[in-house]
Backbone as a printed PyTorch tensor [residue, N CA C, xyz], in Angstrom:
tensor([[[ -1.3100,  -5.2900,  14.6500],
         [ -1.8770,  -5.7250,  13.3840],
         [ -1.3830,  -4.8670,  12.2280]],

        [[ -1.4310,  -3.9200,  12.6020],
         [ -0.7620,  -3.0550,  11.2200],
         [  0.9450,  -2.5010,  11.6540]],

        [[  1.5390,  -3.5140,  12.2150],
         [  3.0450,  -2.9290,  12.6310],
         [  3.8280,  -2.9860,  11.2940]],

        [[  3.9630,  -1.7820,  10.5180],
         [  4.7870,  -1.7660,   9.4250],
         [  6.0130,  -1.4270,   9.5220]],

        [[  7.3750,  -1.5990,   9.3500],
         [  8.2590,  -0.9810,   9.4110],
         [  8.2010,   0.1850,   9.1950]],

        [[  8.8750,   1.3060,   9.9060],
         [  8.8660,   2.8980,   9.7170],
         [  7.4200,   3.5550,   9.8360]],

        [[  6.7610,   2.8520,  10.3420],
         [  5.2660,   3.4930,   9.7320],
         [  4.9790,   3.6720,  11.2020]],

        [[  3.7420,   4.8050,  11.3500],
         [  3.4470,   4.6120,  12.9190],
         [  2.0940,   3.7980,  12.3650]],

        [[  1.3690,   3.3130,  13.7090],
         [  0.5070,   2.1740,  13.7070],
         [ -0.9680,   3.1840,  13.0320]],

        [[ -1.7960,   2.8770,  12.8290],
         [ -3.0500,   3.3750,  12.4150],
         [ -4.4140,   3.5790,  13.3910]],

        [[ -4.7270,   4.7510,  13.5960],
         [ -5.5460,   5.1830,  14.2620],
         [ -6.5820,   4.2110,  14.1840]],

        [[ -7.5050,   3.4130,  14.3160],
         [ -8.7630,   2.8970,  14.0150],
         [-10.2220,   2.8940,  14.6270]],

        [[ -9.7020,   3.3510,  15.7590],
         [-11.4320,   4.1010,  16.6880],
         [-11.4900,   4.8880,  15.8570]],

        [[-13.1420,   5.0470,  16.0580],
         [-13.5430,   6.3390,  15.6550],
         [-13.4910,   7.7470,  16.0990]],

        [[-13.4950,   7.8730,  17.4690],
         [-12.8460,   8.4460,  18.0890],
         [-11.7810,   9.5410,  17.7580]],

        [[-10.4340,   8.6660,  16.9000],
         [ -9.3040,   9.3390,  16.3690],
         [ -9.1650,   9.8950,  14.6740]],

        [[-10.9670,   9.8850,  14.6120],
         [-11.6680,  10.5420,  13.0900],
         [-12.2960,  11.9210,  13.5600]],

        [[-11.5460,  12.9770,  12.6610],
         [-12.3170,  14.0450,  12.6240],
         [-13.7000,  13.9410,  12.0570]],

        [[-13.8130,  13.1760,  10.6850],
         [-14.7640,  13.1770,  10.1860],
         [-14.9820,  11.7890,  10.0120]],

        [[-16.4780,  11.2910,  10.1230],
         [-16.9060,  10.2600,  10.1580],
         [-18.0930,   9.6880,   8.6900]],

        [[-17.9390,   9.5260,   7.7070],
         [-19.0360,   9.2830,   6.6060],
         [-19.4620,   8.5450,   7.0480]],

        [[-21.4490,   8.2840,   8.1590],
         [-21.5650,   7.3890,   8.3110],
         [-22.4160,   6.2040,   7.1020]],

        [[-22.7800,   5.0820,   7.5350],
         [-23.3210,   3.7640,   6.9550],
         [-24.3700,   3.7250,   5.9420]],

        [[-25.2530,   5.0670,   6.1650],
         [-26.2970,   5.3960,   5.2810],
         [-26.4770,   6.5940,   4.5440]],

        [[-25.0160,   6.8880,   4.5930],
         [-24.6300,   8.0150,   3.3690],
         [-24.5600,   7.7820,   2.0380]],

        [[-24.5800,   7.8710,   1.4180],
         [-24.4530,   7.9530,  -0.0610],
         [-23.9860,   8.7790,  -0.6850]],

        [[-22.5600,   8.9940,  -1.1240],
         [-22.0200,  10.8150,  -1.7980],
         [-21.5850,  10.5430,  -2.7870]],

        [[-21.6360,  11.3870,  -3.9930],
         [-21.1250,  11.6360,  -5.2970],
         [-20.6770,  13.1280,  -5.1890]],

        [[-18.9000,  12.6470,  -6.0680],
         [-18.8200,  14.4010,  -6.2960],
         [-16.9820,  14.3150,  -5.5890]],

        [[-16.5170,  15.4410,  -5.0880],
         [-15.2290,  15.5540,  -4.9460],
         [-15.2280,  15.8730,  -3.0140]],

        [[-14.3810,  15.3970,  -2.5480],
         [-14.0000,  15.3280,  -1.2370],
         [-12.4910,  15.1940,  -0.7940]],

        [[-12.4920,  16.7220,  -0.5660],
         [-11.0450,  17.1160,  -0.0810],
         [-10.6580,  17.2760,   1.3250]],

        [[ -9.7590,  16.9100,   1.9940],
         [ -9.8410,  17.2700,   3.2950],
         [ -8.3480,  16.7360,   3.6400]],

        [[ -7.7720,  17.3640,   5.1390],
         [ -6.6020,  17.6040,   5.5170],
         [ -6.2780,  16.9760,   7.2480]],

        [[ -7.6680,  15.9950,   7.8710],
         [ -7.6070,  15.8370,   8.9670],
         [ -8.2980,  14.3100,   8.5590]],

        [[ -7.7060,  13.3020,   9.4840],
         [ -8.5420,  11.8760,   9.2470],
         [ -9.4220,  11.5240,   9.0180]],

        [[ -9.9690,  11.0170,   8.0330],
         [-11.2630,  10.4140,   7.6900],
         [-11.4500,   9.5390,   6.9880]],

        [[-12.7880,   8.6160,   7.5260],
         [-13.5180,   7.4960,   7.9120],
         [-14.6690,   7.8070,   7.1750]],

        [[-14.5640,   6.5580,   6.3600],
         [-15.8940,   6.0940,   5.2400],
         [-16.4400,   5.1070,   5.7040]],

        [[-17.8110,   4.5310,   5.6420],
         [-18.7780,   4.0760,   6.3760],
         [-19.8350,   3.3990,   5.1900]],

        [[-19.9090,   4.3420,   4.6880],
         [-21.1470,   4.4700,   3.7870],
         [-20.6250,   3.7310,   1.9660]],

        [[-21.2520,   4.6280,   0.8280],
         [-21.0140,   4.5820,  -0.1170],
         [-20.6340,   6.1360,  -0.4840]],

        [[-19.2880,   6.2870,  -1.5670],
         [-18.8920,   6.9180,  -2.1590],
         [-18.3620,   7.2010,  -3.7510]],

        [[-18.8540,   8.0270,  -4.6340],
         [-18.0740,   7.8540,  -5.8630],
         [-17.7610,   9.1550,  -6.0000]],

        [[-16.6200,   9.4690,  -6.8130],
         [-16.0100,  10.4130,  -7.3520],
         [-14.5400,  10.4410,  -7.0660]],

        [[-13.9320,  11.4900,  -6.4150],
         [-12.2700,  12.0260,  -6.4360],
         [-12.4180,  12.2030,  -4.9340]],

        [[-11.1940,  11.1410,  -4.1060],
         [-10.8180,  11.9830,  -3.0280],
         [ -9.6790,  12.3800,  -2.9300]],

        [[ -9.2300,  13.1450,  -2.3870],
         [ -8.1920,  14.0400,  -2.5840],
         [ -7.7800,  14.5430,  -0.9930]],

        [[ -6.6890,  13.9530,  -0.3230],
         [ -6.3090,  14.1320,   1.3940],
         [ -4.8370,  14.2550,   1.0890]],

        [[ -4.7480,  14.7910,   2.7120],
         [ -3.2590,  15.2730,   3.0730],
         [ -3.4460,  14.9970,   4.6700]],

        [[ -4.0130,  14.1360,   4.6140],
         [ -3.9020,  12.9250,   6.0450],
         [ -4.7400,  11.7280,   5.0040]],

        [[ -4.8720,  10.7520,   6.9110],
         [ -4.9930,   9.7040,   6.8400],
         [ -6.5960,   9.1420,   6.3770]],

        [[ -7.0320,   8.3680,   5.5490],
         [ -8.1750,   7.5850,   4.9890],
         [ -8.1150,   6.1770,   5.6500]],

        [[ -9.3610,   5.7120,   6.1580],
         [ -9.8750,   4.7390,   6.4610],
         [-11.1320,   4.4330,   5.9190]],

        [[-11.0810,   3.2530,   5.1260],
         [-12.1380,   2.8390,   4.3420],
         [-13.1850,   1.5380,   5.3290]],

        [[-13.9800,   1.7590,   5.6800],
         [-14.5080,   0.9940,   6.6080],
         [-15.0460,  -0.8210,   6.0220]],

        [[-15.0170,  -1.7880,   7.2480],
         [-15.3800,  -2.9890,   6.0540],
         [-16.9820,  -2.9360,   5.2080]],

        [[-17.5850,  -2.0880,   5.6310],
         [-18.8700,  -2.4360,   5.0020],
         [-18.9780,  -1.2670,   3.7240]],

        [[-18.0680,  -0.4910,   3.5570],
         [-18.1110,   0.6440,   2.6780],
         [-17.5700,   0.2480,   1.4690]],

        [[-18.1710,   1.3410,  -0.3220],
         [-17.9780,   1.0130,  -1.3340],
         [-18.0270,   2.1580,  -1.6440]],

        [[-16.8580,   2.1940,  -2.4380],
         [-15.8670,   3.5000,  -3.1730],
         [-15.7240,   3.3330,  -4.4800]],

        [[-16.5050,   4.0370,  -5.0980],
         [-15.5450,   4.3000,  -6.6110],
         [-15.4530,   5.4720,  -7.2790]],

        [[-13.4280,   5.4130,  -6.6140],
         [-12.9440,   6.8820,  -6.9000],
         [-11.3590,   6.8140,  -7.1550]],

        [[-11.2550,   7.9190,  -7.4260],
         [ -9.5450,   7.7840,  -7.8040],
         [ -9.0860,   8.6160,  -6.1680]],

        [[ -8.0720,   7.5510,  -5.4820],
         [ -8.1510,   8.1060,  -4.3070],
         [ -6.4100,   8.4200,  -3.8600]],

        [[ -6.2040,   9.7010,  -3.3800],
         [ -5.1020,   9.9950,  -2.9310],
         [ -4.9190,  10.4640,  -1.6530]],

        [[ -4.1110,   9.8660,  -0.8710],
         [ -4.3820,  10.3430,   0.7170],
         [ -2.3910,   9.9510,   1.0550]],

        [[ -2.1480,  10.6050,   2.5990],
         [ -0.5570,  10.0660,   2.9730],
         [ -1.1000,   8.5570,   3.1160]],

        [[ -1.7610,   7.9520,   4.3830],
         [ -1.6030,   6.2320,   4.5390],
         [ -3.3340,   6.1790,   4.0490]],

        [[ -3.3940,   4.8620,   3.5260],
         [ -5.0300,   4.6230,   3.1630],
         [ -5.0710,   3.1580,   3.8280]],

        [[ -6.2620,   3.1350,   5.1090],
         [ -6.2710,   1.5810,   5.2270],
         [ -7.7660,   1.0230,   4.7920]],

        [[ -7.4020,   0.2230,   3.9240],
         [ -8.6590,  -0.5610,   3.2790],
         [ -9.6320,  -2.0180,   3.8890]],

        [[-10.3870,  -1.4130,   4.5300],
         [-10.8650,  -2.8010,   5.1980],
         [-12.5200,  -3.0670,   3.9600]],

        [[-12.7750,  -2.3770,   3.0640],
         [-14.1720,  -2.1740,   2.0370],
         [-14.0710,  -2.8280,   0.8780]],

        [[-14.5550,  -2.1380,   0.0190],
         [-14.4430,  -2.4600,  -1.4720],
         [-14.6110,  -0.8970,  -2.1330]],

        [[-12.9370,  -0.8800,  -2.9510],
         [-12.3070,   0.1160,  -3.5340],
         [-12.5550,  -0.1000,  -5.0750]],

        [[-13.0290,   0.6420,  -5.8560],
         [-13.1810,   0.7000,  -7.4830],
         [-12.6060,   2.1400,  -7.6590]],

        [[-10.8900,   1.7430,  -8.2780],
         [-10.5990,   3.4350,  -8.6800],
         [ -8.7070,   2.8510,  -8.6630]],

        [[ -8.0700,   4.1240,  -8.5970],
         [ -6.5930,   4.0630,  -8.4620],
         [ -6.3640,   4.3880,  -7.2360]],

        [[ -5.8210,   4.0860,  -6.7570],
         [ -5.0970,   4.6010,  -5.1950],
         [ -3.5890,   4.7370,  -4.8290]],

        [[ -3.7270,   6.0250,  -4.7620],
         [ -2.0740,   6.6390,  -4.4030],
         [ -1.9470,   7.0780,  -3.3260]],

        [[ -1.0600,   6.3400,  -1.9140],
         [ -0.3920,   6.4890,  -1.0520],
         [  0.3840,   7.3000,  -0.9130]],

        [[  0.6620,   8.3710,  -0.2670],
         [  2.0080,   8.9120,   0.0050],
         [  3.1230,   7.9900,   0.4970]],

        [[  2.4280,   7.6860,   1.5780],
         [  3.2280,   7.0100,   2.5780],
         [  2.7340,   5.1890,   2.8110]],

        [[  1.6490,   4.7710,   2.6590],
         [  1.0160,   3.2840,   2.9590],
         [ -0.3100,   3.4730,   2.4160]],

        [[  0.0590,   1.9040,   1.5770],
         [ -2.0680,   1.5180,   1.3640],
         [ -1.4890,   0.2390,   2.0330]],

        [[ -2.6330,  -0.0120,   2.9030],
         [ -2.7770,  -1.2780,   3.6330],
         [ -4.2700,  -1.8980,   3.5100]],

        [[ -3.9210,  -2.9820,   2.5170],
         [ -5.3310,  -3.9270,   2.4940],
         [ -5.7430,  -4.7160,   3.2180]],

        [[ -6.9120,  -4.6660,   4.1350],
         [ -6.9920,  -5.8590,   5.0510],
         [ -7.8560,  -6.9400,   4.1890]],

        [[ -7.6650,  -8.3530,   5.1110],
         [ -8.2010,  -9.6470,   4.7040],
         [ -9.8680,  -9.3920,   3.8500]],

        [[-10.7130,  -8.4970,   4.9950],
         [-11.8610,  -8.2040,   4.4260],
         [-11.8790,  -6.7580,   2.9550]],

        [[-10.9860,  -6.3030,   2.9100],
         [-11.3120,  -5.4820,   1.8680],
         [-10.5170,  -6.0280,   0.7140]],

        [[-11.1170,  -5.0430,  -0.7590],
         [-10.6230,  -5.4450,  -2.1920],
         [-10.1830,  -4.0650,  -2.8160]],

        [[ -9.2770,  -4.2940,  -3.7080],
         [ -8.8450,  -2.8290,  -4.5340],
         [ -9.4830,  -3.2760,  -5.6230]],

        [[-10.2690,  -2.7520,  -7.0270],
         [ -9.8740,  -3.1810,  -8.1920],
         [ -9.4990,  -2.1890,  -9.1050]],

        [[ -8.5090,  -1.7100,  -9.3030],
         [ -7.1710,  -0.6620,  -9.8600],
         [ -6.1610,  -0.7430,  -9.7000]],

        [[ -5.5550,   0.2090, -10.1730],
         [ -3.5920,   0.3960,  -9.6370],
         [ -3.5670,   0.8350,  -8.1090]],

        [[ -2.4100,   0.6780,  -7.5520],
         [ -1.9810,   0.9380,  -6.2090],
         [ -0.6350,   1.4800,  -6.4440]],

        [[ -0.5570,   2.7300,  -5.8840],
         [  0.7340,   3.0580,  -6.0560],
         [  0.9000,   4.1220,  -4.5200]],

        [[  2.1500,   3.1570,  -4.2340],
         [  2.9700,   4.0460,  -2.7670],
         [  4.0120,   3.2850,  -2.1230]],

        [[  5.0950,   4.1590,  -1.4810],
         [  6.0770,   3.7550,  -1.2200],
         [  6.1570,   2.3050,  -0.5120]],

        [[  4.7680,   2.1680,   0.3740],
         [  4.7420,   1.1190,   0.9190],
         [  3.5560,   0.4430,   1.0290]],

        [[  3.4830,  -1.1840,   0.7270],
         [  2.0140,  -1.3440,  -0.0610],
         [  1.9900,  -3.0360,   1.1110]],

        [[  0.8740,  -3.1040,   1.6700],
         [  0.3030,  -4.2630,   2.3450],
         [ -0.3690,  -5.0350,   1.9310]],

        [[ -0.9400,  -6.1740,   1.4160],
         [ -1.7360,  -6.6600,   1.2680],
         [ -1.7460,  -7.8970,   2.5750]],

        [[ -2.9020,  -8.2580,   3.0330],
         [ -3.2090,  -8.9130,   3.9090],
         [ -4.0270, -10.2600,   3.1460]],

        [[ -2.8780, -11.8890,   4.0590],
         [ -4.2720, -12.6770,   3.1620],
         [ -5.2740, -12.5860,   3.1530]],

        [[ -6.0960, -12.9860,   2.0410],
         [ -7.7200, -12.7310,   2.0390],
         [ -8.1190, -11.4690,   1.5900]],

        [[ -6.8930, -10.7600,   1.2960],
         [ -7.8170,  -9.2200,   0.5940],
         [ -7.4070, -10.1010,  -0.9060]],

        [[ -8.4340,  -8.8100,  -1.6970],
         [ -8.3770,  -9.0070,  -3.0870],
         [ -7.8040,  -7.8220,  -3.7360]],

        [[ -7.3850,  -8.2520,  -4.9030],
         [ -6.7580,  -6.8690,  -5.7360],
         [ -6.4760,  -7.3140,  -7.0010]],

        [[ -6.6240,  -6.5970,  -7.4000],
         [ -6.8910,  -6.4280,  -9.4680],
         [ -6.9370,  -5.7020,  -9.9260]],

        [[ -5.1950,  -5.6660, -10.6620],
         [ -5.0500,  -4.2470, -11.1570],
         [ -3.1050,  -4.1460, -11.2430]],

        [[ -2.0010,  -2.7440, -11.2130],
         [ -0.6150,  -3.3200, -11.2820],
         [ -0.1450,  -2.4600,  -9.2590]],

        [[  0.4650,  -3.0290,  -9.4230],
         [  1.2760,  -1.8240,  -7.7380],
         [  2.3180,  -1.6560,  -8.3960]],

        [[  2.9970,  -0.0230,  -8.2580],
         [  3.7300,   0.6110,  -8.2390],
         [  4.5940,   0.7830,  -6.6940]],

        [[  5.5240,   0.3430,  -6.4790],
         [  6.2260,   1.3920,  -5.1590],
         [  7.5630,   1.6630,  -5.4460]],

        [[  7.0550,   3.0980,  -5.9960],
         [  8.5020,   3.8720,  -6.1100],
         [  9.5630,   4.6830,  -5.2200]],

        [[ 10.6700,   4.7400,  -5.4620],
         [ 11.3810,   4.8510,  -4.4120],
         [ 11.0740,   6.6770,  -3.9470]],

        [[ 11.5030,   6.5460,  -2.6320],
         [ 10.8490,   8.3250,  -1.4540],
         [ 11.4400,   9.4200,  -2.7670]],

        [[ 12.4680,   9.1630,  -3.7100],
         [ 13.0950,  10.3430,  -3.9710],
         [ 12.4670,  10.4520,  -5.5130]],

        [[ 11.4750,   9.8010,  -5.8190],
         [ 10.7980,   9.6460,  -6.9270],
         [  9.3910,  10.6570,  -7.6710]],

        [[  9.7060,  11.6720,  -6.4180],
         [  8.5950,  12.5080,  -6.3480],
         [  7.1800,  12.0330,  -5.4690]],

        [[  6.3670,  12.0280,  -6.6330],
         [  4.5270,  11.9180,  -5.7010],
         [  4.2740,  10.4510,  -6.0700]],

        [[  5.2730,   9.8270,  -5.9540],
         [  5.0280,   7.8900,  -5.7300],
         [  4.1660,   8.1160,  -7.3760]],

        [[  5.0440,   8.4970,  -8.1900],
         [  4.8560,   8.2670,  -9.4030],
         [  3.2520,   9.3910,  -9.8440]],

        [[  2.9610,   9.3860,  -8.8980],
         [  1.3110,   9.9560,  -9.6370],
         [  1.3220,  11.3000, -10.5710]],

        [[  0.7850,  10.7780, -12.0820],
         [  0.2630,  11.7560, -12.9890],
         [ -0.9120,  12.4340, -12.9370]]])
């Protein structure tokens, strides 16, 4: 389901989450982190990764979000910068910019807003 060219496939048990935000969380504020993690719940503010983000289908984000791959199965309110992949599934929505080298949308997702995918030698996939 997520076979992208060059890309390896995407962890999606939970299992292969260090950290898990579960369903009846609620967080405001900044969330940095360097090992996989899985949103569940509700979130607003800045995330800020150097691994992989998984946005779960029942979860709602509004944040400016930067991670290497982001897979979106929720509802996203913010910008989102990929290092490496944002992948939207059928059930999730972006409404912002998307910017990364390599960008998915799946039928049935939604998105509103411009995509950027700039080329690997372009620096941080454009991000100011």
């Amino acid at each position: 389901m997520f076979d992208v060219k060059d890309s390896s496939l995407f962890e999606t048990d939970e299992e292969d989450f260090d950290t898990i935000m579960a369903s009846d969380i609620a967080f405001e504020g900044s969330i940095k982190f360097s090992k996989p993690f899985m949103i569940k719940g509700k979130m607003s503010g800045v995330i800020e990764a150097t691994s992989n983000l998984l946005i779960d289908t029942n979860a709602e984000v509004k944040a400016d979000i930067t991670a290497e791959k982001i897979l979106i199965r929720g509802k996203v309110v913010g910008n989102v910068w990929g290092n490496k992949l944002v992948y939207v599934t059928s059930s999730g929505s972006v409404t912002g910019d998307i910017t990364s080298a390599q960008v998915v949308l799946e039928p049935g997702s939604l998105f509103s807003g411009k995509c950027s995918m700039p080329s690997a030698s372009g620096g941080e996939n454009g991000k100011k």
